[in-house]
Each structure stands twice: as C-alpha cells, then as structure tokens.
Short mmCIF file of C-alpha atoms in Angstrom, two decimals:
data_model
loop_
_atom_site.label_atom_id
_atom_site.label_comp_id
_atom_site.label_asym_id
_atom_site.label_seq_id
_atom_site.Cartn_x
_atom_site.Cartn_y
_atom_site.Cartn_z
CA ASN A 1 -27.82 10.09 -2.85
CA ASN A 2 -26.35 6.85 -4.25
CA ASN A 3 -25.45 8.43 -7.59
CA SER A 4 -23.39 11.16 -5.95
CA ASN A 5 -21.48 8.65 -3.83
CA SER A 6 -18.75 8.13 -6.45
CA ASN A 7 -18.33 11.88 -6.86
CA ARG A 8 -17.98 12.25 -3.11
CA ASP A 9 -15.32 9.53 -3.04
CA ASP A 10 -13.46 11.21 -5.91
CA ASP A 11 -13.38 14.51 -4.01
CA ILE A 12 -11.98 12.81 -0.92
CA ASN A 13 -9.45 10.73 -2.85
CA ASN A 14 -8.16 13.84 -4.63
CA ILE A 15 -6.89 15.12 -1.30
CA ASN A 16 -3.18 14.23 -1.21
CA ASP A 17 0.08 15.66 0.03
CA ASP A 18 0.83 17.09 -3.43
CA ALA A 19 -2.50 18.90 -3.64
CA PRO A 20 -2.45 22.67 -4.14
CA PRO A 21 -4.27 24.80 -1.56
CA PHE A 22 -7.89 23.73 -1.68
CA PHE A 23 -11.33 24.47 -0.29
CA LEU A 24 -13.68 21.50 0.15
CA TYR A 25 -17.33 22.18 0.96
CA PHE A 26 -18.98 18.93 1.99
CA ALA A 27 -22.75 19.18 2.41
CA SER A 28 -24.50 15.92 3.18
CA THR A 29 -28.21 15.16 3.22
CA THR A 30 -27.65 12.94 6.25
CA PRO A 31 -28.92 12.68 8.84
CA HIS A 32 -31.78 15.02 7.80
CA SER A 33 -34.84 13.06 8.96
CA ALA A 34 -35.77 9.50 9.77
CA GLY A 35 -37.11 9.02 6.23
CA LEU A 36 -33.66 8.05 4.96
CA VAL A 37 -34.17 4.55 3.59
CA GLY A 38 -31.20 3.91 1.29
CA ASP A 39 -32.88 4.05 -2.12
CA GLU A 40 -33.11 6.76 -4.77
CA THR A 41 -35.92 8.65 -3.05
CA ASN A 42 -36.37 10.74 0.05
CA TYR A 43 -32.77 11.85 0.60
CA PRO A 44 -31.29 8.34 0.80
CA VAL A 45 -28.25 7.25 2.73
CA PRO A 46 -25.71 6.03 0.12
CA ALA A 47 -25.96 2.25 0.04
CA PRO A 48 -22.37 1.43 1.16
CA TYR A 49 -23.00 3.31 4.39
CA ASP A 50 -26.59 2.28 5.03
CA ARG A 51 -26.03 0.14 8.13
CA ALA A 52 -28.84 -1.61 9.91
CA PHE A 53 -29.58 -0.63 13.49
CA SER A 54 -31.99 -2.40 15.81
CA GLY A 55 -31.48 -0.85 19.26
CA ALA A 56 -34.10 1.88 18.94
CA PRO A 57 -37.78 1.16 19.67
CA THR A 58 -39.05 1.92 16.15
CA ALA A 59 -37.96 1.33 12.56
CA GLU A 60 -38.03 5.10 12.03
CA LEU A 61 -35.50 5.71 14.81
CA ASN A 62 -33.32 2.81 13.66
CA ARG A 63 -33.17 4.39 10.20
CA PHE A 64 -32.27 7.70 11.77
CA ALA A 65 -29.46 6.03 13.72
CA GLY A 66 -28.16 4.63 10.43
CA ALA A 67 -28.18 8.12 8.93
CA VAL A 68 -26.18 9.52 11.86
CA ALA A 69 -23.71 6.64 11.53
CA ALA A 70 -23.34 7.40 7.82
CA GLN A 71 -22.57 11.02 8.62
CA ASP A 72 -19.90 9.88 11.07
CA ILE A 73 -18.33 7.72 8.35
CA TYR A 74 -18.29 10.55 5.82
CA VAL A 75 -16.59 12.98 8.17
CA GLY A 76 -14.23 10.30 9.49
CA ARG A 77 -13.03 9.44 5.98
CA ILE A 78 -12.12 13.07 5.33
CA LEU A 79 -10.26 13.40 8.64
CA ASP A 80 -8.47 10.08 8.02
CA VAL A 81 -7.22 11.28 4.63
CA LEU A 82 -5.98 14.55 6.13
CA ARG A 83 -4.07 12.67 8.85
CA ARG A 84 -2.68 10.06 6.48
CA THR A 85 -1.34 12.70 4.09
CA GLY A 86 -0.03 14.95 6.85
CA LEU A 87 -2.27 17.78 5.66
CA ASP A 88 -4.20 17.99 8.91
CA ALA A 89 -1.59 20.33 10.43
CA ASN A 90 -2.22 22.81 7.62
CA THR A 91 -5.98 22.34 7.18
CA VAL A 92 -8.77 23.96 9.17
CA VAL A 93 -11.92 21.82 9.45
CA PHE A 94 -15.32 23.28 10.40
CA PHE A 95 -18.26 21.00 11.21
CA SER A 96 -21.81 22.05 12.00
CA GLY A 97 -25.47 21.44 11.24
CA ASP A 98 -27.91 23.96 9.79
CA ASN A 99 -30.87 23.87 12.20
CA GLY A 100 -32.60 21.85 14.88
CA ALA A 101 -33.87 18.27 14.59
CA ASP A 102 -37.16 17.39 12.91
CA ASP A 103 -39.48 14.72 11.47
CA HIS A 104 -39.04 11.92 13.99
CA ASN A 105 -39.60 11.18 17.66
CA LEU A 106 -37.10 13.49 19.37
CA THR A 107 -37.38 11.97 22.84
CA PHE A 108 -35.41 8.73 22.48
CA PHE A 109 -32.12 10.33 21.40
CA ARG A 110 -32.86 13.64 23.17
CA ASP A 111 -32.13 15.37 19.87
CA SER A 112 -32.81 18.87 21.16
CA GLY A 113 -30.84 18.40 24.36
CA PRO A 114 -31.98 20.88 27.03
CA PHE A 115 -33.42 23.32 24.49
CA ARG A 116 -37.02 24.09 23.56
CA GLY A 117 -38.07 23.77 19.93
CA LYS A 118 -36.92 22.02 16.77
CA LYS A 119 -36.37 22.90 13.11
CA ARG A 120 -38.37 26.02 12.09
CA SER A 121 -38.58 27.17 15.71
CA LEU A 122 -37.31 30.53 16.96
CA ASN A 123 -36.52 28.86 20.27
CA GLU A 124 -32.96 27.73 20.89
CA GLY A 125 -33.71 24.16 19.78
CA GLY A 126 -34.40 25.46 16.29
CA ILE A 127 -31.63 27.99 15.75
CA ARG A 128 -28.72 27.03 18.02
CA GLN A 129 -26.02 24.77 16.61
CA THR A 130 -22.63 23.64 17.81
CA VAL A 131 -19.71 24.56 15.55
CA ALA A 132 -16.69 22.28 15.95
CA VAL A 133 -13.37 23.50 14.54
CA GLN A 134 -10.11 21.57 14.21
CA TRP A 135 -6.64 22.86 13.36
CA PRO A 136 -3.88 20.88 15.13
CA GLY A 137 -1.10 23.03 16.50
CA HIS A 138 -3.11 26.23 16.17
CA ILE A 139 -6.52 25.75 17.80
CA ALA A 140 -6.25 24.08 21.20
CA ALA A 141 -8.23 20.85 21.45
CA GLY A 142 -11.05 20.57 23.95
CA GLN A 143 -11.68 24.28 24.49
CA THR A 144 -15.06 25.95 24.20
CA THR A 145 -16.08 29.55 23.67
CA ASP A 146 -19.28 31.54 24.15
CA HIS A 147 -18.47 33.63 21.08
CA LEU A 148 -21.61 34.10 18.95
CA PHE A 149 -21.05 32.71 15.46
CA ALA A 150 -23.47 32.85 12.54
CA PHE A 151 -22.89 31.07 9.24
CA TYR A 152 -22.14 34.32 7.44
CA ASP A 153 -19.18 34.69 9.80
CA PHE A 154 -17.43 31.80 8.06
CA LEU A 155 -16.03 33.85 5.16
CA PRO A 156 -14.25 36.49 7.28
CA THR A 157 -13.10 33.77 9.68
CA ALA A 158 -11.61 31.75 6.81
CA LEU A 159 -9.92 34.84 5.38
CA ASP A 160 -8.38 35.60 8.76
CA LEU A 161 -7.18 32.03 9.28
CA ALA A 162 -5.73 31.95 5.77
CA GLY A 163 -3.65 35.01 6.62
CA LEU A 164 -5.21 37.45 4.14
CA PRO A 165 -4.70 40.99 5.47
CA ARG A 166 -8.01 42.57 6.36
CA ALA A 167 -7.24 45.55 4.14
CA GLU A 168 -7.45 43.12 1.19
CA TRP A 169 -10.82 41.63 2.09
CA PRO A 170 -13.59 42.23 -0.46
CA PRO A 171 -15.99 45.04 0.50
CA GLY A 172 -19.43 44.39 1.91
CA ILE A 173 -18.67 41.32 4.02
CA ASP A 174 -21.58 40.78 6.39
CA GLY A 175 -19.97 38.63 9.03
CA ILE A 176 -17.33 38.95 11.74
CA SER A 177 -14.18 36.87 11.99
CA ALA A 178 -14.20 34.35 14.84
CA ALA A 179 -10.49 33.68 14.42
CA PRO A 180 -9.44 35.58 17.56
CA ALA A 181 -11.87 33.52 19.64
CA LEU A 182 -10.74 30.26 18.02
CA LEU A 183 -7.02 30.87 18.32
CA ASN A 184 -7.35 32.13 21.89
CA GLY A 185 -3.76 33.25 22.05
CA GLN A 186 -2.42 30.18 20.23
CA GLY A 187 -1.84 32.11 16.99
CA GLN A 188 -1.01 35.64 15.92
CA LEU A 189 -4.50 37.17 15.96
CA LYS A 190 -5.12 39.03 19.20
CA VAL A 191 -7.85 41.65 18.83
CA GLN A 192 -9.34 43.41 21.82
CA ALA A 193 -13.13 43.01 21.97
CA LYS A 194 -15.22 46.10 22.54
CA SER A 195 -18.24 46.44 24.79
CA ILE A 196 -21.68 47.62 23.67
CA ASP A 197 -22.33 51.35 23.85
CA ARG A 198 -25.79 51.54 25.42
CA THR A 199 -25.91 55.32 25.23
CA SER A 200 -26.30 55.26 21.45
CA THR A 201 -29.58 54.75 19.61
CA ASP A 202 -27.72 53.69 16.48
CA HIS A 203 -27.31 49.93 16.72
CA ASP A 204 -24.79 49.85 13.92
CA HIS A 205 -25.45 48.35 10.52
CA HIS A 206 -27.87 45.50 9.86
CA ASN A 207 -27.34 42.91 7.19
CA ASN A 208 -30.05 40.48 6.09
CA ILE A 209 -29.58 37.06 4.55
CA LYS A 210 -31.95 34.15 4.03
CA ASP A 211 -31.11 31.19 6.22
CA GLY A 212 -32.61 27.76 6.69
CA ALA A 213 -34.19 29.03 9.90
CA GLY A 214 -35.63 32.14 8.27
CA LYS A 215 -34.20 35.57 7.62
CA ILE A 216 -31.31 36.39 9.91
CA SER A 217 -29.27 39.51 10.45
CA SER A 218 -26.77 40.79 12.95
CA GLY A 219 -25.80 43.98 14.63
CA THR A 220 -22.09 44.52 15.11
CA LEU A 221 -20.13 46.44 17.70
CA VAL A 222 -18.22 48.62 15.28
CA ASP A 223 -18.62 49.11 11.53
CA SER A 224 -15.06 48.26 10.61
CA PRO A 225 -12.88 45.26 9.66
CA GLY A 226 -11.66 45.12 13.29
CA GLU A 227 -14.99 44.26 14.90
CA THR A 228 -14.73 41.14 17.01
CA ALA A 229 -18.18 40.27 18.34
CA HIS A 230 -21.85 40.56 17.45
CA ALA A 231 -23.78 42.98 19.60
CA TYR A 232 -26.84 40.87 18.87
CA LEU A 233 -28.26 38.34 16.43
CA TYR A 234 -31.68 38.67 14.78
CA TRP A 235 -34.00 36.12 13.19
CA GLU A 236 -37.39 36.33 11.57
CA TYR A 237 -39.54 33.51 10.28
CA CYS A 238 -43.10 33.05 9.08
CA MET A 239 -44.81 29.87 10.21
CA TYR A 240 -48.42 28.89 10.78
CA GLY A 241 -48.49 25.90 13.11
CA ASN A 242 -45.85 25.14 15.71
CA ALA A 243 -42.45 23.56 16.06
CA THR A 244 -42.99 21.74 19.34
CA ASP A 245 -40.66 18.96 20.46
CA ASP A 246 -40.63 17.64 24.04
CA LEU A 247 -41.34 21.18 25.31
CA PRO A 248 -44.35 23.06 23.95
CA GLN A 249 -44.01 26.17 21.81
CA LEU A 250 -44.99 29.15 23.94
CA TYR A 251 -45.36 31.79 21.22
CA ALA A 252 -48.15 32.16 18.66
CA SER A 253 -48.15 31.34 14.95
CA GLY A 254 -47.42 33.95 12.31
CA TRP A 255 -44.58 36.33 11.53
CA GLY A 256 -42.07 35.80 14.30
CA GLN A 257 -38.98 37.74 15.30
CA ALA A 258 -36.25 36.80 17.74
CA VAL A 259 -33.19 38.57 19.13
CA ARG A 260 -30.25 37.24 21.12
CA LEU A 261 -28.61 40.09 23.03
CA ASP A 262 -25.65 39.27 25.26
CA ASP A 263 -25.51 41.82 28.03
CA THR A 264 -22.26 40.45 29.43
CA ALA A 265 -19.70 43.24 29.10
CA THR A 266 -18.15 44.44 32.34
CA ASN A 267 -20.03 47.75 32.12
CA ALA A 268 -23.38 46.19 31.18
CA PRO A 269 -26.30 46.57 33.61
CA TYR A 270 -27.48 42.95 33.88
CA LEU A 271 -24.59 40.67 32.91
CA THR A 272 -26.80 38.10 31.23
CA GLU A 273 -27.69 36.54 27.87
CA TRP A 274 -31.09 37.82 26.79
CA LYS A 275 -33.39 36.18 24.26
CA ALA A 276 -36.68 37.72 23.12
CA ILE A 277 -39.43 36.54 20.77
CA ARG A 278 -42.47 38.39 19.47
CA VAL A 279 -45.05 37.46 16.83
CA ASN A 280 -47.01 39.69 14.43
CA ARG A 281 -45.49 42.82 16.01
CA SER A 282 -47.51 42.14 19.14
CA LYS A 283 -46.91 44.21 22.27
CA ASP A 284 -46.63 40.90 24.11
CA VAL A 285 -42.91 40.12 23.92
CA LEU A 286 -41.48 37.00 25.53
CA LEU A 287 -38.17 37.74 27.29
CA TYR A 288 -35.87 35.02 28.61
CA ASN A 289 -32.62 34.99 30.56
CA LEU A 290 -30.69 32.25 28.75
CA THR A 291 -27.91 32.36 31.33
CA ALA A 292 -30.28 31.00 34.00
CA ASP A 293 -33.10 29.60 31.85
CA ILE A 294 -31.79 27.75 28.80
CA THR A 295 -35.19 26.10 28.25
CA GLU A 296 -36.84 29.51 27.71
CA SER A 297 -39.53 28.78 30.28
CA ALA A 298 -39.80 31.92 32.47
CA ASP A 299 -41.01 35.07 30.70
CA LEU A 300 -39.31 38.07 32.36
CA SER A 301 -40.75 40.80 30.15
CA ALA A 302 -42.78 42.40 32.97
CA LEU A 303 -39.67 42.65 35.17
CA PHE A 304 -37.35 44.19 32.57
CA PRO A 305 -39.33 46.62 30.39
CA ASP A 306 -36.13 48.50 29.53
CA VAL A 307 -34.61 45.38 27.99
CA VAL A 308 -37.83 44.66 26.10
CA ALA A 309 -37.90 48.20 24.71
CA GLU A 310 -34.28 47.95 23.59
CA ILE A 311 -34.83 44.60 21.88
CA VAL A 312 -38.01 45.75 20.12
CA GLY A 313 -35.96 48.63 18.75
CA LEU A 314 -33.39 46.15 17.48
CA MET A 315 -36.12 44.07 15.84
CA GLU A 316 -37.53 47.06 13.99
CA GLY A 317 -34.09 48.30 12.99
CA ALA A 318 -32.86 44.94 11.78
CA HIS A 319 -35.88 44.12 9.61
CA THR A 320 -35.75 45.07 5.92
CA GLU A 321 -39.07 44.88 4.14
CA SER A 322 -39.08 42.76 0.98
CA LEU A 323 -41.64 41.62 -1.57
CA PHE A 324 -40.13 38.17 -1.23
CA TRP A 325 -40.29 38.04 2.56
CA ASN A 326 -43.08 40.29 3.71
CA SER A 327 -43.76 41.23 7.32
CA VAL A 328 -47.08 41.99 9.00
CA GLN A 329 -48.24 44.91 11.12
CA ASP A 330 -50.57 42.84 13.28
CA ALA A 331 -52.27 39.44 13.53
CA SER A 332 -54.95 40.41 11.00
CA GLN A 333 -52.34 40.25 8.22
CA TYR A 334 -50.81 37.13 6.79
CA CYS A 335 -47.11 36.62 6.21
CA CYS A 336 -45.73 34.37 3.51
CA GLU A 337 -44.17 31.08 4.60
CA GLU A 338 -42.59 30.38 1.21
CA CYS A 339 -42.40 33.12 -1.39
CA TYR A 340 -39.82 32.82 -4.12
CA ASP A 341 -41.80 34.42 -6.95
CA PRO A 342 -39.67 37.12 -8.68
CA LYS A 343 -42.81 39.26 -8.89
CA GLY A 344 -43.30 39.16 -5.13
CA CYS A 345 -45.68 37.33 -2.83
CA PRO A 346 -49.05 36.38 -4.32
CA SER A 347 -52.23 37.76 -2.80
CA PRO A 348 -52.72 34.99 -0.19
CA CYS A 349 -49.47 36.20 1.34
CA ILE A 350 -50.74 39.77 1.69
CA SER A 351 -53.93 39.34 3.69
CA ARG A 352 -56.10 36.62 5.14
#
C-alpha cells in the first residue's frame, strides 16, 4: 500500500556494491485483482506508480492494466539497481506469481492463456505458473525447461546455487533443488536424473504444505539429497462453487484432489504428461493428457484405467488427514473451505 512504499524504496536503495550477501524477498499486492484503485483500501497500487490507462474497454480492466504496469516498475527498479551496482552477475533473481488470475474479465487480456480455470481452480489455469530466473553468466538467457518446480523447491534450489554442500543442508527439507535444470551444464551442478520405478507400490515420501491454491504435496524419485525431479505433484482444495474463466469447470464442487504425473522417462509406458482430478473421493476421475490436451478438455479415464488406478493410489497416499483441513469420504460430507481454528473445524465443516 502507499504507506509501505517508502519502506520498499529503502530496501531497494540499500542494495549497493558494498552490501554484504543479502536475501531480498519482495512480495507485492499488485496486480492482484482489478479492484486496485490507488487509495488506502482494497490492496492499492502505491500512488507514484498508479498510472492511468484508457485502452481497455472498462474502467475495471484499465485499473488492472495500471496494476500490471506498477508491478513492472517495481521489478524493473530492482533489476536496474543490480545492473547499476554490478551486483547482477552475482545475484540470482526469481520471479513468479502465486496462482491463476481472478476477479475481473479474463477474456480481454487472455489472462489464463490456453489453460482452463483461474485462481482456486485445480485446472492448470489455477495452479500453473511461470517461474523466470536470471543469473547472468551462469543461467543461459532465453532457455526453457519442463522441470516441475513447486514453491517449496525454492529453498533447496537457493542452497544449491549458493554453493552450500548438500551434506550441510538442514534436515527435513521438503523440496528438490532445480539448480541442475537451471544451470543446464553452464555451472558445476550436473546430477543425473532418475526414472520412476513403476514396479514399486511405495511412492516415496509425501510432504504436505498449505499453499495459496490449497494443500499441496509432492512425491519424489528418491528419498535423498540427490533427488533431481518430482515423480508427481499433488494438490487438494475445498471449494463450493466453481472457478470458471473462459472455459467451464468440468469437475464438481467439494473436496477436490489433483495429481500431475509425468510419464516421460525413456522406460515409461506412455511417454506423456498426465493430469487427473477427482472430487469427494468419487470413482469418477477425470484424466487428461496434458502433452496433447493442455486445455484439459478430453477425459481419457475410460481408455487408461491403469493410469487412473495409479493416480488414485497417489492421491490417497499423499493426503494427510488434519483437523484444520479435513477431507470427505463421499459427497454427503462437507469439507471446510477455510478452517484456521486451533481447535479444529467447527461442526458445519464436518457434515452438511
């Protein structure tokens, strides 16, 4: 907001060529939604950056354009300082959002791109984000990778990039370092990825954290500091209603689960990127081939019952029951959309 603008400027101005090693976490409320109006309410755009736009068809979309422009200014100021001080060659910059778009007309700017869904959706438009990383001289510009990255992967990635030996990492880290994928042979980290062992019923360890898109956990290929890729990613989220954007939501309301399983290793049977969604532990599971169907339009569950069975097993294995984030056994039960009571979910969150 406006009051935090001076603090933000102080943080940026404190970056100089004499600065000791630093970590700067910059979390902006922009662009958030189209309700950003530049005052002290409703997540305002700081006044110095609240530029007027008139090219969009509605005032709401013009305000949203101003919020995006403000975000561009914030990030640009940080990058300018790093270049001016010569620190950019020794500073790794990560940039990403937290979830899909929401709260304004998503058609004009095509906010969700080719994906189905928006914020709070288990479709790709709700949970998929681009992560841009910059480190001149170490990470080649303009490259892309299909490496799966979740936000809890940032800590091990940062530790790797900072050169801390993995034997010295703190215990219990949930994520996997993406440094080998980022450096891509440009640096010293060269770790051989391992393929998924489909003969095992043990899908490794499962770690749960609360994320803006719901509870998320991951399965990993090997339970060791040398693991290099997620075997799958898992989400769960309780929502009554829908998160439809330009494409309608095709799954029901309630306690939803989703799994992304990349079956792309050279010894894998299908060589594709699978995505599955089920609600209220229903036997009706939606299965999509993201490699050929990024809009999640064609349900392939009837054609690949073996994949469905494997993914349902992953869903059950990844879920950890909690008083603060209860599941349901079927549609007759009611999950809790927001439950932060230390004593657990109140009775409306237990049954209808």
